[in-house]
Amino acid sequence: MKKNIMFFSPREVNAQMGGIERVTDNLARLLIAVGHNVVFMSVDKTSDKPYDCAAPQYFTKTSNNKAWILDVIKKYQVDIVINQMGFFSYCPKASLPSSVKVITVMHDSYYAIYPRLQLNFLRKWNWRRVIKKEMRQVYNQSDKIVVFIPPFKEEFKFFYPKAKNDKFSVIPNYNTYKKLVPGPKEKKLLWIGRFSELNKRTCDILKIWHNLESSFPDWSLDILGSGPDEEKVRMLHEKLGLKRCYLRGTQNPKPYYEKAAVFCMTSAFESFGMVLTEAMQHGCVPIAYDSFTAVRYIIHNGVDGELVKPFNIDEYTVRLTHLMSDNSYLKRLSDKAIESVKQFDVEKIFPMWLDLLASL
């Protein structure tokens, strides 16, 4: 049965701008292709460059947002809101027509963030209390909550123990690129992410490259991204005098995936880490800290990538040295990465979304 669906996104749905945006764009196109209608409501406009938008896109306003959102919902006769986080701050579910169902997708892993907080006991306790309140709101105002892997249900309950399993649907992020045939690789490392030291630890990859660059004069490192800690990253880049380490800014990652032999992640925590699966689709061997739950569902250590003890820069350097020095090992992991990431192919995951929508 055809549904009218509104995606609520924290940032404009531009597939070039980030993981959530790429997932939203891709899912919307698939839903449109099978006969559903889609409209976007976004909070922040992040780019002035033209791009192909999959559906009509509206932006929240500085005032009277609830009325504005309700007007758009009425105009498009929305049946389902897919909340990519933040919706209830603008329009509580009680304001919606009773026929409108809300699916909330949990893109953040607060459970992974919690142990990394550099706060004293009292402030850490208060942070957990605030998150508990937020999780209760999400739980009570959502008809369904989508999490990416089964353990995320229990992690949600860490903050809100009253949550019941039947409120959750487990649907992983699926591969956003169409079936690929990876070509020859170059001696390049790649890092992609937001310059935010709390979670992405961009400076770690600079330190790791500093340990490697003199030993591998024919290799280089591309860093894609921007963010609040960009000045700090650039200052460290200059201080270390890095060579063949290029800060590219925000770019379409695909040409870089195509060339890179190894994809480096240094995140302290992620919910899913889509850049890992995107890299693996392109035959990049992923290496990441074993610092968040979902990473073990994506990377199988020594089989299709490398997992490093969290924040151990020396071990990370050693593992990269092995990958960059042993072509046969690198090729074996690359081939396996291409195969193992197929577990997230759209043909396997998209039917889960169709079943969920049909159940509401």
mmCIF file with all atom_site columns, C-alpha atoms in Angstrom, residues 149-232:
data_model
loop_
_atom_site.group_PDB
_atom_site.id
_atom_site.type_symbol
_atom_site.label_atom_id
_atom_site.label_alt_id
_atom_site.label_comp_id
_atom_site.label_asym_id
_atom_site.label_entity_id
_atom_site.label_seq_id
_atom_site.pdbx_PDB_ins_code
_atom_site.Cartn_x
_atom_site.Cartn_y
_atom_site.Cartn_z
_atom_site.occupancy
_atom_site.B_iso_or_equiv
_atom_site.pdbx_formal_charge
_atom_site.auth_seq_id
_atom_site.auth_comp_id
_atom_site.auth_asym_id
_atom_site.auth_atom_id
_atom_site.pdbx_PDB_model_num
ATOM 1  C CA . ILE A 1 149 ? 22.345 -4.159 15.448 1.00 0.00 ? 149 ILE A CA 1
ATOM 2  C CA . PRO A 1 150 ? 20.665 -6.339 18.127 1.00 0.00 ? 150 PRO A CA 1
ATOM 3  C CA . PRO A 1 151 ? 22.871 -5.215 21.072 1.00 0.00 ? 151 PRO A CA 1
ATOM 4  C CA . PHE A 1 152 ? 21.638 -1.647 20.605 1.00 0.00 ? 152 PHE A CA 1
ATOM 5  C CA . LYS A 1 153 ? 18.328 -2.645 22.163 1.00 0.00 ? 153 LYS A CA 1
ATOM 6  C CA . GLU A 1 154 ? 20.062 -3.472 25.437 1.00 0.00 ? 154 GLU A CA 1
ATOM 7  C CA . GLU A 1 155 ? 22.206 -0.358 25.176 1.00 0.00 ? 155 GLU A CA 1
ATOM 8  C CA . PHE A 1 156 ? 19.025 1.727  24.882 1.00 0.00 ? 156 PHE A CA 1
ATOM 9  C CA . LYS A 1 157 ? 17.736 -0.004 28.022 1.00 0.00 ? 157 LYS A CA 1
ATOM 10 C CA . PHE A 1 158 ? 20.912 1.008  29.864 1.00 0.00 ? 158 PHE A CA 1
ATOM 11 C CA . PHE A 1 159 ? 19.423 4.500  29.873 1.00 0.00 ? 159 PHE A CA 1
ATOM 12 C CA . TYR A 1 160 ? 15.739 3.568  29.848 1.00 0.00 ? 160 TYR A CA 1
ATOM 13 C CA . PRO A 1 161 ? 15.196 0.137  31.455 1.00 0.00 ? 161 PRO A CA 1
ATOM 14 C CA . LYS A 1 162 ? 11.416 0.229  30.906 1.00 0.00 ? 162 LYS A CA 1
ATOM 15 C CA . ALA A 1 163 ? 11.857 -0.131 27.135 1.00 0.00 ? 163 ALA A CA 1
ATOM 16 C CA . LYS A 1 164 ? 10.216 -3.249 25.671 1.00 0.00 ? 164 LYS A CA 1
ATOM 17 C CA . ASN A 1 165 ? 11.729 -5.270 22.852 1.00 0.00 ? 165 ASN A CA 1
ATOM 18 C CA . ASP A 1 166 ? 8.640  -5.074 20.659 1.00 0.00 ? 166 ASP A CA 1
ATOM 19 C CA . LYS A 1 167 ? 9.116  -1.321 20.208 1.00 0.00 ? 167 LYS A CA 1
ATOM 20 C CA . PHE A 1 168 ? 12.408 -1.945 18.335 1.00 0.00 ? 168 PHE A CA 1
ATOM 21 C CA . SER A 1 169 ? 13.192 -2.991 14.772 1.00 0.00 ? 169 SER A CA 1
ATOM 22 C CA . VAL A 1 170 ? 16.738 -4.043 13.904 1.00 0.00 ? 170 VAL A CA 1
ATOM 23 C CA . ILE A 1 171 ? 17.643 -2.717 10.461 1.00 0.00 ? 171 ILE A CA 1
ATOM 24 C CA . PRO A 1 172 ? 21.324 -2.132 9.645  1.00 0.00 ? 172 PRO A CA 1
ATOM 25 C CA . ASN A 1 173 ? 22.444 0.680  7.406  1.00 0.00 ? 173 ASN A CA 1
ATOM 26 C CA . TYR A 1 174 ? 22.722 -0.749 3.921  1.00 0.00 ? 174 TYR A CA 1
ATOM 27 C CA . ASN A 1 175 ? 25.382 -0.203 1.301  1.00 0.00 ? 175 ASN A CA 1
ATOM 28 C CA . THR A 1 176 ? 24.639 3.108  -0.353 1.00 0.00 ? 176 THR A CA 1
ATOM 29 C CA . TYR A 1 177 ? 26.724 2.505  -3.457 1.00 0.00 ? 177 TYR A CA 1
ATOM 30 C CA . LYS A 1 178 ? 25.427 0.302  -6.237 1.00 0.00 ? 178 LYS A CA 1
ATOM 31 C CA . LYS A 1 179 ? 27.240 -2.914 -7.041 1.00 0.00 ? 179 LYS A CA 1
ATOM 32 C CA . LEU A 1 180 ? 30.860 -2.040 -7.685 1.00 0.00 ? 180 LEU A CA 1
ATOM 33 C CA . VAL A 1 181 ? 33.782 -3.679 -9.432 1.00 0.00 ? 181 VAL A CA 1
ATOM 34 C CA . PRO A 1 182 ? 36.786 -2.174 -7.623 1.00 0.00 ? 182 PRO A CA 1
ATOM 35 C CA . GLY A 1 183 ? 39.735 -1.336 -9.827 1.00 0.00 ? 183 GLY A CA 1
ATOM 36 C CA . PRO A 1 184 ? 43.488 -1.208 -9.162 1.00 0.00 ? 184 PRO A CA 1
ATOM 37 C CA . LYS A 1 185 ? 44.552 0.415  -5.921 1.00 0.00 ? 185 LYS A CA 1
ATOM 38 C CA . GLU A 1 186 ? 47.221 3.028  -5.325 1.00 0.00 ? 186 GLU A CA 1
ATOM 39 C CA . LYS A 1 187 ? 49.518 3.378  -2.333 1.00 0.00 ? 187 LYS A CA 1
ATOM 40 C CA . LYS A 1 188 ? 47.136 5.668  -0.520 1.00 0.00 ? 188 LYS A CA 1
ATOM 41 C CA . LEU A 1 189 ? 45.591 5.778  2.917  1.00 0.00 ? 189 LEU A CA 1
ATOM 42 C CA . LEU A 1 190 ? 42.233 7.491  3.409  1.00 0.00 ? 190 LEU A CA 1
ATOM 43 C CA . TRP A 1 191 ? 40.516 9.055  6.430  1.00 0.00 ? 191 TRP A CA 1
ATOM 44 C CA . ILE A 1 192 ? 37.026 10.601 6.222  1.00 0.00 ? 192 ILE A CA 1
ATOM 45 C CA . GLY A 1 193 ? 35.050 12.271 8.984  1.00 0.00 ? 193 GLY A CA 1
ATOM 46 C CA . ARG A 1 194 ? 34.125 15.314 10.967 1.00 0.00 ? 194 ARG A CA 1
ATOM 47 C CA . PHE A 1 195 ? 36.958 17.198 12.648 1.00 0.00 ? 195 PHE A CA 1
ATOM 48 C CA . SER A 1 196 ? 35.686 16.634 16.182 1.00 0.00 ? 196 SER A CA 1
ATOM 49 C CA . GLU A 1 197 ? 38.276 15.319 18.602 1.00 0.00 ? 197 GLU A CA 1
ATOM 50 C CA . LEU A 1 198 ? 35.795 14.021 21.176 1.00 0.00 ? 198 LEU A CA 1
ATOM 51 C CA . ASN A 1 199 ? 34.488 11.331 18.863 1.00 0.00 ? 199 ASN A CA 1
ATOM 52 C CA . LYS A 1 200 ? 36.496 11.268 15.611 1.00 0.00 ? 200 LYS A CA 1
ATOM 53 C CA . ARG A 1 201 ? 40.021 11.802 17.050 1.00 0.00 ? 201 ARG A CA 1
ATOM 54 C CA . THR A 1 202 ? 41.314 13.243 13.782 1.00 0.00 ? 202 THR A CA 1
ATOM 55 C CA . CYS A 1 203 ? 44.623 14.168 15.388 1.00 0.00 ? 203 CYS A CA 1
ATOM 56 C CA . ASP A 1 204 ? 45.359 10.478 15.986 1.00 0.00 ? 204 ASP A CA 1
ATOM 57 C CA . ILE A 1 205 ? 45.684 9.795  12.266 1.00 0.00 ? 205 ILE A CA 1
ATOM 58 C CA . LEU A 1 206 ? 48.134 12.704 11.948 1.00 0.00 ? 206 LEU A CA 1
ATOM 59 C CA . LYS A 1 207 ? 50.293 11.217 14.711 1.00 0.00 ? 207 LYS A CA 1
ATOM 60 C CA . ILE A 1 208 ? 50.091 7.762  13.157 1.00 0.00 ? 208 ILE A CA 1
ATOM 61 C CA . TRP A 1 209 ? 51.092 9.114  9.747  1.00 0.00 ? 209 TRP A CA 1
ATOM 62 C CA . HIS A 1 210 ? 53.981 10.976 11.378 1.00 0.00 ? 210 HIS A CA 1
ATOM 63 C CA . ASN A 1 211 ? 55.264 7.577  12.574 1.00 0.00 ? 211 ASN A CA 1
ATOM 64 C CA . LEU A 1 212 ? 54.975 6.099  9.080  1.00 0.00 ? 212 LEU A CA 1
ATOM 65 C CA . GLU A 1 213 ? 55.806 8.691  6.453  1.00 0.00 ? 213 GLU A CA 1
ATOM 66 C CA . SER A 1 214 ? 59.613 8.395  6.466  1.00 0.00 ? 214 SER A CA 1
ATOM 67 C CA . SER A 1 215 ? 59.409 4.598  6.102  1.00 0.00 ? 215 SER A CA 1
ATOM 68 C CA . PHE A 1 216 ? 56.918 4.695  3.218  1.00 0.00 ? 216 PHE A CA 1
ATOM 69 C CA . PRO A 1 217 ? 58.014 7.458  0.811  1.00 0.00 ? 217 PRO A CA 1
ATOM 70 C CA . ASP A 1 218 ? 55.764 6.144  -1.975 1.00 0.00 ? 218 ASP A CA 1
ATOM 71 C CA . TRP A 1 219 ? 52.586 6.227  0.156  1.00 0.00 ? 219 TRP A CA 1
ATOM 72 C CA . SER A 1 220 ? 50.326 9.192  0.932  1.00 0.00 ? 220 SER A CA 1
ATOM 73 C CA . LEU A 1 221 ? 47.343 10.022 3.163  1.00 0.00 ? 221 LEU A CA 1
ATOM 74 C CA . ASP A 1 222 ? 44.183 11.863 2.110  1.00 0.00 ? 222 ASP A CA 1
ATOM 75 C CA . ILE A 1 223 ? 41.999 13.377 4.851  1.00 0.00 ? 223 ILE A CA 1
ATOM 76 C CA . LEU A 1 224 ? 38.453 14.426 3.896  1.00 0.00 ? 224 LEU A CA 1
ATOM 77 C CA . GLY A 1 225 ? 36.260 16.495 6.145  1.00 0.00 ? 225 GLY A CA 1
ATOM 78 C CA . SER A 1 226 ? 35.843 19.631 8.205  1.00 0.00 ? 226 SER A CA 1
ATOM 79 C CA . GLY A 1 227 ? 34.410 20.550 11.563 1.00 0.00 ? 227 GLY A CA 1
ATOM 80 C CA . PRO A 1 228 ? 34.731 22.472 14.817 1.00 0.00 ? 228 PRO A CA 1
ATOM 81 C CA . ASP A 1 229 ? 38.291 21.289 15.550 1.00 0.00 ? 229 ASP A CA 1
ATOM 82 C CA . GLU A 1 230 ? 39.670 22.061 12.100 1.00 0.00 ? 230 GLU A CA 1
ATOM 83 C CA . GLU A 1 231 ? 42.071 24.725 13.386 1.00 0.00 ? 231 GLU A CA 1
ATOM 84 C CA . LYS A 1 232 ? 43.483 22.275 15.920 1.00 0.00 ? 232 LYS A CA 1
#
